[in-house]
Structures are given as structure tokens and as C-alpha cells.
């Protein structure tokens, strides 16, 4: 199990006990379906948000999430759930202050349709389990009424080409790949408007460049990069040993270009002053943890967004770096099975989504036809 999954599994163990017994049974059911700890934590976050809303709206007498009785779910009406959806659509106007003890800046942002659909899908999954899959000692369903079954999610399906058009503005292609990495190392200094920011960037630019270049040179997931130990790097073969989704052991490759940036970072890794027993490749320091320790996924996500915004592609995310590699791979090597092996996909259909981004190749093919 990767370091990230171990952390999420521990957090799941610590969190699930603060939920009602029937939610714990739902989580146990999902575990039998091999749902990842991060997925299960997502379910709990969405369920907790809904339960807090119920308490705020007076739909339950419970004052703690753990005390929300099953009977209160049985009494919910369709109009009540629709009111919750309206709340999700408008909650940014109130900074979600009624449900968040410490609203952050993100509380002012409007939820996307995708986020709202996910939150409702989590509830639909819980209610379906309680009404159709679980049973008590008498063989009866826990819920007599599944109000969420009456809620339709308006999820418009995009065609592959429409999806490709939407993705294209959020990824890097051709010379943009090298230009972005060069910007991280050299260009971002111009955006450091204080000496503190400048010193922080100079401290971390080898690390940041290496992580970004490694993802772009091998299509790795951010969790895979963060979980790397020094012993996982096979430098002479340009390979990384890792455990991928589904607990599959793998040893995908990275390019010589990525190797150059990785080597430059490893040469200065000791400046983070890690403890002798620290095995993580990519390190970070903080006021509370001044000695080099494994960097967090969230930190990598935030630094990529920081660089992307300054670079002029604000929609570029750390996961879109993986998309960028996959799309560029198929542009230059039209063999989806090779890409499938590199990315660690179990199904070729998952890999083929990247082929749809190649609008320019399709345009040329259409022109060649006539």
C-alpha cells in the first residue's frame, strides 16, 4: 500500500467512528467492492455535509452527526432533497457558513455542476445500499423509502470531440511542455514580488521542476510521485518501481529529459536536512516540521496551480500534466497499448480517451480522405 493510501486508510479508520452505525455498514460494504480509502473518505465528507444541513434545517433532532437516526432519512421528502440541491447551488453566497466552522476562501466559490452531481451521487449510493442491499436480522431493508431514487441528475454527456475541445485548453502540447518546465525553473522568479517569495522559490525550484518534469515525462499520478522512495528509482534504466491502482506492482519508464531534472534535484535534496531514516524522494519543510519530510499531495496540487496561473494556463492542474503526457505520447507514438502499459490502465478504453484529444490529427485525416 502506498504512503498516501496508508494515510487515507488511517484517516478513514479515525473518521468513520463519528458516523451513525448504518453509515459504517455502508462503508464496510464499499470496502468489499475494493473502493479505495480516498474514495470512501469522499463519501464520508459528502454524507457529513448533508447531515449537517439536515441539523441546520431542523430535519433531525440530532446535534451530532453520529446521532442522526435512520428514521429521519426515512421521513425525507423529494422536495426536501431538491431544497438541498438548491442550497448547494447557492451556498457560496453565504460562504457555507452554516455548515462550516471555519469557512475558507473556497467557501466563496460556486460549486460546479460536477461537484453537486458528485455530492448527490454519494447520497444516492448510501440510500440505495440502505433501501436495496442491506437487511436487518429479519431480512428487511433498513430504509422503507428511498427518496434519492426519485432525484434525477442532469449530467449531459459530451461527445468525445466536445470533451476533447474542453480538455485541449487545459493541457500542454508540443513545445508548451518544455516551455512550462523552463518557466517553473527560470521564469517564475519574475513573478516573485517580495524577497520572501523569491527565497522560497529559489529553495524549492529544483524540487518543483523535478516533480513536474517527471510527471510530464512518464504520465505518473501525483500520488505515485509523492509516494516514491529513494529505493524506487532505477536510474540506469529510467524506471520507477511503484504500486498502482488495484495494488498492482509496476515499473513504468521516464524519459531522459525527466531524468536530467530528477538528477539535478537529487543532487541538492540534502538541503532539506532530512532525518537519516527519511526515505521519501520529494521533501518539504514547514515551521512545525523544519526537517525534510515527505511532501503532501495537496502541496503539489497547489504549487502546480500557482505556476500554471503565472504561466497563463490557469486551468492546468497536476492531473492535467498526466493528460498532457498521454496526449503527446499518442501524437508521436500512435500505439495505445504501449500507452496503456505506461499509464497502468487495466482497460484499453480508459487509455483511448486521450486519443480523442487529437483534434488536429483528425482534421488532417479528414482532409486526406478527399
Short mmCIF file of C-alpha atoms in Angstrom, two decimals:
data_model
loop_
_atom_site.label_atom_id
_atom_site.label_comp_id
_atom_site.label_asym_id
_atom_site.label_seq_id
_atom_site.Cartn_x
_atom_site.Cartn_y
_atom_site.Cartn_z
CA UNK A 1 0.00 0.00 0.00
CA UNK A 2 1.35 3.44 -0.95
CA UNK A 3 2.12 6.06 1.68
CA UNK A 4 -0.89 8.10 0.54
CA UNK A 5 -3.25 5.13 0.79
CA UNK A 6 -1.86 4.25 4.20
CA UNK A 7 -2.53 7.80 5.38
CA UNK A 8 -6.06 7.79 3.90
CA UNK A 9 -6.77 4.36 5.40
CA UNK A 10 -5.72 5.63 8.82
CA UNK A 11 -7.82 8.78 8.44
CA UNK A 12 -10.78 6.65 7.36
CA UNK A 13 -10.40 4.49 10.45
CA UNK A 14 -10.29 7.59 12.66
CA UNK A 15 -13.23 9.29 10.92
CA UNK A 16 -15.83 6.60 10.32
CA UNK A 17 -16.47 6.17 14.05
CA UNK A 18 -18.04 9.63 14.20
CA UNK A 19 -20.85 8.50 11.86
CA UNK A 20 -24.02 6.51 12.60
CA UNK A 21 -23.82 2.73 12.59
CA UNK A 22 -25.61 2.44 9.25
CA UNK A 23 -23.04 4.66 7.54
CA UNK A 24 -20.28 2.46 8.97
CA UNK A 25 -22.03 -0.57 7.44
CA UNK A 26 -22.26 1.28 4.12
CA UNK A 27 -18.51 1.95 4.21
CA UNK A 28 -17.82 -1.70 5.04
CA UNK A 29 -19.96 -2.69 2.06
CA UNK A 30 -17.98 -0.39 -0.22
CA UNK A 31 -14.74 -1.89 1.10
CA UNK A 32 -15.89 -5.29 -0.16
CA UNK A 33 -16.17 -3.68 -3.61
CA UNK A 34 -12.49 -2.64 -3.28
CA UNK A 35 -13.21 1.09 -3.13
CA UNK A 36 -10.04 3.00 -2.26
CA UNK A 37 -9.67 4.76 1.12
CA UNK A 38 -9.68 8.15 -0.62
CA UNK A 39 -12.97 7.29 -2.35
CA UNK A 40 -14.50 6.22 0.95
CA UNK A 41 -13.33 9.44 2.62
CA UNK A 42 -15.05 11.32 -0.18
CA UNK A 43 -18.31 9.51 0.60
CA UNK A 44 -17.98 10.45 4.27
CA UNK A 45 -17.33 14.12 3.50
CA UNK A 46 -20.40 14.33 1.27
CA UNK A 47 -22.60 12.47 3.78
CA UNK A 48 -21.36 14.67 6.65
CA UNK A 49 -22.16 17.82 4.67
CA UNK A 50 -25.72 16.59 4.09
CA UNK A 51 -26.22 15.57 7.72
CA UNK A 52 -25.02 18.98 8.92
CA UNK A 53 -27.50 20.59 6.53
CA UNK A 54 -30.28 18.41 7.97
CA UNK A 55 -29.37 19.56 11.50
CA UNK A 56 -29.28 23.21 10.42
CA UNK A 57 -32.69 22.89 8.72
CA UNK A 58 -34.28 21.16 11.70
CA UNK A 59 -34.83 17.92 9.81
CA UNK A 60 -33.37 15.94 12.69
CA UNK A 61 -33.24 16.43 16.44
CA UNK A 62 -29.66 15.17 16.47
CA UNK A 63 -26.94 17.64 17.39
CA UNK A 64 -24.08 15.37 16.33
CA UNK A 65 -23.63 13.56 13.02
CA UNK A 66 -23.25 10.25 14.82
CA UNK A 67 -26.72 10.63 16.34
CA UNK A 68 -28.71 11.16 13.12
CA UNK A 69 -31.23 8.29 13.29
CA UNK A 70 -32.13 6.12 10.34
CA UNK A 71 -35.78 7.06 10.81
CA UNK A 72 -35.01 10.67 9.86
CA UNK A 73 -33.74 9.52 6.46
CA UNK A 74 -36.93 7.52 6.01
CA UNK A 75 -39.02 10.68 6.56
CA UNK A 76 -37.28 12.80 3.92
CA UNK A 77 -39.41 14.04 1.04
CA UNK A 78 -38.39 14.65 -2.55
CA UNK A 79 -38.96 18.39 -2.14
CA UNK A 80 -36.58 18.37 0.83
CA UNK A 81 -33.75 16.85 -1.22
CA UNK A 82 -34.45 19.32 -4.02
CA UNK A 83 -34.10 22.10 -1.43
CA UNK A 84 -30.69 20.68 -0.55
CA UNK A 85 -29.66 20.80 -4.21
CA UNK A 86 -30.75 24.44 -4.36
CA UNK A 87 -28.68 25.09 -1.25
CA UNK A 88 -25.62 23.54 -2.92
CA UNK A 89 -26.15 25.79 -5.92
CA UNK A 90 -26.35 28.94 -3.80
CA UNK A 91 -24.25 28.09 -0.71
CA UNK A 92 -21.26 30.16 -1.90
CA UNK A 93 -23.36 33.29 -1.43
CA UNK A 94 -23.29 32.64 2.32
CA UNK A 95 -19.76 31.18 2.33
CA UNK A 96 -21.42 27.94 3.51
CA UNK A 97 -21.04 29.45 6.98
CA UNK A 98 -23.95 27.47 8.42
CA UNK A 99 -22.21 24.17 7.71
CA UNK A 100 -18.53 25.09 8.05
CA UNK A 101 -16.99 26.05 11.37
CA UNK A 102 -14.05 27.73 9.64
CA UNK A 103 -15.02 28.85 6.11
CA UNK A 104 -12.03 29.22 3.79
CA UNK A 105 -11.68 31.22 0.59
CA UNK A 106 -13.01 28.27 -1.38
CA UNK A 107 -16.31 28.61 0.54
CA UNK A 108 -16.97 31.74 -1.54
CA UNK A 109 -16.67 29.80 -4.80
CA UNK A 110 -19.74 28.46 -6.53
CA UNK A 111 -19.96 24.67 -6.68
CA UNK A 112 -19.62 23.34 -10.22
CA UNK A 113 -22.37 21.14 -11.65
CA UNK A 114 -19.91 18.26 -11.47
CA UNK A 115 -19.29 18.80 -7.73
CA UNK A 116 -23.02 18.98 -6.99
CA UNK A 117 -23.63 15.81 -9.00
CA UNK A 118 -20.90 14.05 -7.04
CA UNK A 119 -22.38 15.09 -3.70
CA UNK A 120 -25.80 13.85 -4.72
CA UNK A 121 -24.34 10.65 -6.20
CA UNK A 122 -22.73 9.90 -2.83
CA UNK A 123 -26.15 10.21 -1.15
CA UNK A 124 -27.81 8.10 -3.84
CA UNK A 125 -25.23 5.39 -3.24
CA UNK A 126 -25.86 5.45 0.53
CA UNK A 127 -29.64 5.40 0.18
CA UNK A 128 -29.54 2.64 -2.44
CA UNK A 129 -27.48 0.50 -0.08
CA UNK A 130 -29.85 1.13 2.83
CA UNK A 131 -33.01 0.51 0.80
CA UNK A 132 -32.00 -2.24 -1.62
CA UNK A 133 -28.83 -4.01 -0.48
CA UNK A 134 -28.68 -4.03 3.33
CA UNK A 135 -31.02 -6.02 5.54
CA UNK A 136 -31.66 -6.35 9.25
CA UNK A 137 -31.88 -9.56 11.30
CA UNK A 138 -35.38 -10.16 9.92
CA UNK A 139 -34.26 -9.81 6.32
CA UNK A 140 -35.93 -6.40 6.00
CA UNK A 141 -34.38 -3.38 4.30
CA UNK A 142 -33.01 -0.68 6.59
CA UNK A 143 -34.96 2.00 4.67
CA UNK A 144 -38.55 1.59 3.59
CA UNK A 145 -38.40 4.60 1.25
CA UNK A 146 -35.50 5.62 -0.97
CA UNK A 147 -36.24 9.26 -1.64
CA UNK A 148 -32.97 9.69 -3.53
CA UNK A 149 -34.21 7.25 -6.18
CA UNK A 150 -36.63 9.99 -7.23
CA UNK A 151 -33.84 12.50 -7.82
CA UNK A 152 -32.51 12.69 -11.35
CA UNK A 153 -29.04 14.02 -12.04
CA UNK A 154 -28.85 16.23 -15.10
CA UNK A 155 -25.49 15.09 -16.41
CA UNK A 156 -25.24 15.99 -20.06
CA UNK A 157 -23.00 13.56 -21.88
CA UNK A 158 -20.32 15.16 -24.02
CA UNK A 159 -19.24 13.57 -27.27
CA UNK A 160 -15.55 12.58 -27.44
CA UNK A 161 -14.82 15.58 -29.70
CA UNK A 162 -16.65 18.00 -27.42
CA UNK A 163 -14.71 16.62 -24.47
CA UNK A 164 -11.51 16.95 -26.47
CA UNK A 165 -12.24 20.61 -27.19
CA UNK A 166 -12.80 21.26 -23.48
CA UNK A 167 -9.64 19.43 -22.44
CA UNK A 168 -7.36 20.96 -25.05
CA UNK A 169 -7.26 24.35 -23.32
CA UNK A 170 -6.21 22.71 -20.06
CA UNK A 171 -3.20 20.65 -21.17
CA UNK A 172 0.26 21.20 -22.61
CA UNK A 173 1.18 20.17 -26.15
CA UNK A 174 4.49 20.10 -28.06
CA UNK A 175 6.80 23.00 -27.15
CA UNK A 176 4.46 24.06 -24.32
CA UNK A 177 5.70 21.10 -22.27
CA UNK A 178 9.32 22.24 -22.23
CA UNK A 179 8.30 25.90 -22.03
CA UNK A 180 6.27 25.27 -18.87
CA UNK A 181 9.06 23.38 -17.12
CA UNK A 182 11.59 26.06 -18.09
CA UNK A 183 9.19 28.66 -16.73
CA UNK A 184 8.96 26.86 -13.39
CA UNK A 185 12.74 26.88 -13.02
CA UNK A 186 13.65 30.25 -14.59
CA UNK A 187 10.59 32.33 -15.45
CA UNK A 188 8.65 32.24 -12.20
CA UNK A 189 11.28 34.35 -10.44
CA UNK A 190 9.88 37.38 -12.26
CA UNK A 191 6.55 36.78 -10.52
CA UNK A 192 8.06 36.81 -7.02
CA UNK A 193 7.17 40.33 -5.85
CA UNK A 194 8.72 40.00 -2.38
CA UNK A 195 12.09 38.83 -1.17
CA UNK A 196 10.40 36.15 0.91
CA UNK A 197 8.67 34.67 -2.15
CA UNK A 198 11.91 34.87 -4.10
CA UNK A 199 13.86 32.99 -1.46
CA UNK A 200 11.11 30.39 -1.12
CA UNK A 201 11.16 29.77 -4.86
CA UNK A 202 14.94 29.50 -5.00
CA UNK A 203 14.80 26.99 -2.16
CA UNK A 204 12.28 24.75 -3.92
CA UNK A 205 12.62 25.23 -7.67
CA UNK A 206 14.78 22.13 -8.25
CA UNK A 207 12.21 20.02 -6.40
CA UNK A 208 9.21 21.58 -8.10
CA UNK A 209 10.77 21.34 -11.56
CA UNK A 210 11.73 17.71 -10.99
CA UNK A 211 8.24 16.68 -9.88
CA UNK A 212 6.54 18.42 -12.79
CA UNK A 213 9.07 17.19 -15.36
CA UNK A 214 8.80 13.63 -14.02
CA UNK A 215 5.01 13.62 -14.41
CA UNK A 216 5.29 15.11 -17.89
CA UNK A 217 7.96 12.60 -18.89
CA UNK A 218 6.09 9.49 -17.72
CA UNK A 219 2.43 10.32 -17.14
CA UNK A 220 2.53 9.44 -13.45
CA UNK A 221 -0.23 10.18 -10.94
CA UNK A 222 0.60 12.74 -8.27
CA UNK A 223 0.04 10.09 -5.59
CA UNK A 224 2.63 7.88 -7.28
CA UNK A 225 5.18 10.70 -7.33
CA UNK A 226 4.58 11.68 -3.71
CA UNK A 227 4.86 8.05 -2.55
CA UNK A 228 8.25 7.46 -4.20
CA UNK A 229 11.12 6.31 -2.01
CA UNK A 230 14.76 6.65 -2.99
CA UNK A 231 14.99 2.89 -3.44
CA UNK A 232 12.17 3.05 -6.02
CA UNK A 233 14.31 4.88 -8.56
CA UNK A 234 16.18 2.69 -11.07
CA UNK A 235 18.18 5.49 -12.63
CA UNK A 236 20.22 3.38 -15.05
CA UNK A 237 17.03 2.05 -16.64
CA UNK A 238 14.91 5.22 -16.34
CA UNK A 239 12.31 3.32 -14.32
CA UNK A 240 10.29 3.87 -11.16
CA UNK A 241 9.07 0.98 -9.00
CA UNK A 242 5.59 1.63 -7.66
CA UNK A 243 2.31 0.10 -6.55
CA UNK A 244 -0.50 1.39 -8.75
CA UNK A 245 -4.29 1.34 -8.51
CA UNK A 246 -5.63 -2.10 -7.73
CA UNK A 247 -2.46 -2.86 -5.73
CA UNK A 248 -0.59 -3.71 -8.93
CA UNK A 249 3.19 -3.61 -8.79
CA UNK A 250 4.67 -1.85 -11.79
CA UNK A 251 7.89 -0.32 -13.10
CA UNK A 252 6.99 2.32 -15.72
CA UNK A 253 9.61 4.39 -17.52
CA UNK A 254 10.50 8.08 -17.62
CA UNK A 255 12.38 9.98 -20.30
CA UNK A 256 16.00 11.16 -20.39
CA UNK A 257 14.67 14.71 -20.21
CA UNK A 258 12.84 13.94 -16.96
CA UNK A 259 15.95 12.17 -15.70
CA UNK A 260 18.01 15.35 -16.07
CA UNK A 261 15.64 17.32 -13.83
CA UNK A 262 15.35 14.48 -11.32
CA UNK A 263 19.15 14.18 -11.08
CA UNK A 264 19.52 17.91 -10.53
CA UNK A 265 17.05 17.76 -7.64
CA UNK A 266 18.61 14.68 -6.04
CA UNK A 267 21.96 16.47 -6.05
CA UNK A 268 20.53 19.14 -3.70
CA UNK A 269 17.97 17.02 -1.79
CA UNK A 270 20.08 17.22 1.37
CA UNK A 271 19.42 20.94 1.71
CA UNK A 272 16.04 19.96 3.19
CA UNK A 273 18.00 18.35 6.05
CA UNK A 274 16.03 15.10 6.17
CA UNK A 275 16.50 12.68 9.02
CA UNK A 276 18.83 9.77 8.18
CA UNK A 277 15.89 7.37 8.09
CA UNK A 278 13.79 9.57 5.74
CA UNK A 279 13.33 7.61 2.50
CA UNK A 280 10.95 9.91 0.59
CA UNK A 281 12.26 11.29 -2.71
CA UNK A 282 10.41 14.59 -2.66
CA UNK A 283 10.68 16.56 0.56
CA UNK A 284 9.19 19.65 2.16
CA UNK A 285 9.75 21.66 5.33
CA UNK A 286 7.37 23.72 7.43
CA UNK A 287 7.53 25.83 10.61
CA UNK A 288 6.23 22.90 12.66
CA UNK A 289 8.32 20.30 10.81
CA UNK A 290 11.62 22.03 9.95
CA UNK A 291 13.35 18.84 8.86
CA UNK A 292 12.73 17.40 5.42
CA UNK A 293 9.67 15.15 5.30
CA UNK A 294 7.54 13.65 2.54
CA UNK A 295 5.66 16.33 0.62
CA UNK A 296 1.85 16.16 0.69
CA UNK A 297 -0.31 15.63 -2.40
CA UNK A 298 -2.22 18.82 -1.63
CA UNK A 299 1.04 20.79 -1.61
CA UNK A 300 1.94 19.51 -5.07
CA UNK A 301 -1.53 20.35 -6.37
CA UNK A 302 -1.26 23.90 -5.03
CA UNK A 303 2.22 24.57 -6.41
CA UNK A 304 1.22 23.33 -9.88
CA UNK A 305 -1.80 25.66 -9.85
CA UNK A 306 0.46 28.52 -8.75
CA UNK A 307 2.87 28.01 -11.63
CA UNK A 308 0.07 27.36 -14.13
CA UNK A 309 -1.70 30.61 -13.28
CA UNK A 310 1.51 32.59 -13.67
CA UNK A 311 2.28 30.76 -16.93
CA UNK A 312 -1.09 31.77 -18.39
CA UNK A 313 -2.92 28.40 -18.31
CA UNK A 314 -4.90 28.69 -15.06
CA UNK A 315 -6.94 25.54 -15.77
CA UNK A 316 -3.81 23.39 -15.89
CA UNK A 317 -3.80 21.03 -12.89
CA UNK A 318 -1.42 18.35 -11.70
CA UNK A 319 -3.70 15.67 -13.16
CA UNK A 320 -3.75 17.54 -16.48
CA UNK A 321 0.03 17.06 -16.58
CA UNK A 322 -0.71 13.33 -16.84
CA UNK A 323 -3.22 14.11 -19.60
CA UNK A 324 -0.55 16.18 -21.34
CA UNK A 325 1.93 13.29 -21.37
CA UNK A 326 -0.68 10.82 -22.62
CA UNK A 327 -1.86 13.09 -25.42
CA UNK A 328 1.68 13.91 -26.53
CA UNK A 329 2.61 10.22 -26.41
CA UNK A 330 -0.16 9.32 -28.84
CA UNK A 331 0.74 12.23 -31.11
CA UNK A 332 4.23 10.82 -31.54
CA UNK A 333 3.63 7.10 -30.90
CA UNK A 334 0.23 6.00 -32.22
CA UNK A 335 0.12 2.81 -30.14
CA UNK A 336 -2.49 2.99 -27.37
CA UNK A 337 -1.42 -0.41 -25.99
CA UNK A 338 2.05 0.94 -25.21
CA UNK A 339 0.46 3.95 -23.52
CA UNK A 340 -1.87 1.63 -21.60
CA UNK A 341 1.14 -0.20 -20.18
CA UNK A 342 2.93 3.04 -19.28
CA UNK A 343 -0.08 4.60 -17.54
CA UNK A 344 -1.05 1.39 -15.73
CA UNK A 345 -4.59 1.25 -17.12
CA UNK A 346 -6.37 -2.09 -16.78
CA UNK A 347 -8.69 -1.35 -19.72
CA UNK A 348 -7.74 -0.02 -23.15
CA UNK A 349 -10.98 2.02 -23.18
CA UNK A 350 -9.56 4.19 -20.40
CA UNK A 351 -6.46 4.86 -22.46
CA UNK A 352 -8.40 5.65 -25.62
CA UNK A 353 -9.90 8.78 -24.04
CA UNK A 354 -6.61 10.50 -24.80
CA UNK A 355 -6.88 9.69 -28.49
CA UNK A 356 -9.95 11.92 -28.66
CA UNK A 357 -7.89 14.97 -27.75
CA UNK A 358 -6.02 14.73 -31.05
CA UNK A 359 -8.31 17.05 -32.99
CA UNK A 360 -5.51 18.22 -35.25
CA UNK A 361 -4.70 14.65 -36.27
CA UNK A 362 -8.39 14.05 -37.01
CA UNK A 363 -8.56 17.22 -39.09
CA UNK A 364 -5.60 16.08 -41.21
CA UNK A 365 -7.12 12.62 -41.61
CA UNK A 366 -10.39 14.12 -42.85
CA UNK A 367 -8.55 16.30 -45.35
CA UNK A 368 -6.52 13.34 -46.62
CA UNK A 369 -9.73 11.41 -47.22
CA UNK A 370 -10.82 13.67 -50.10
#
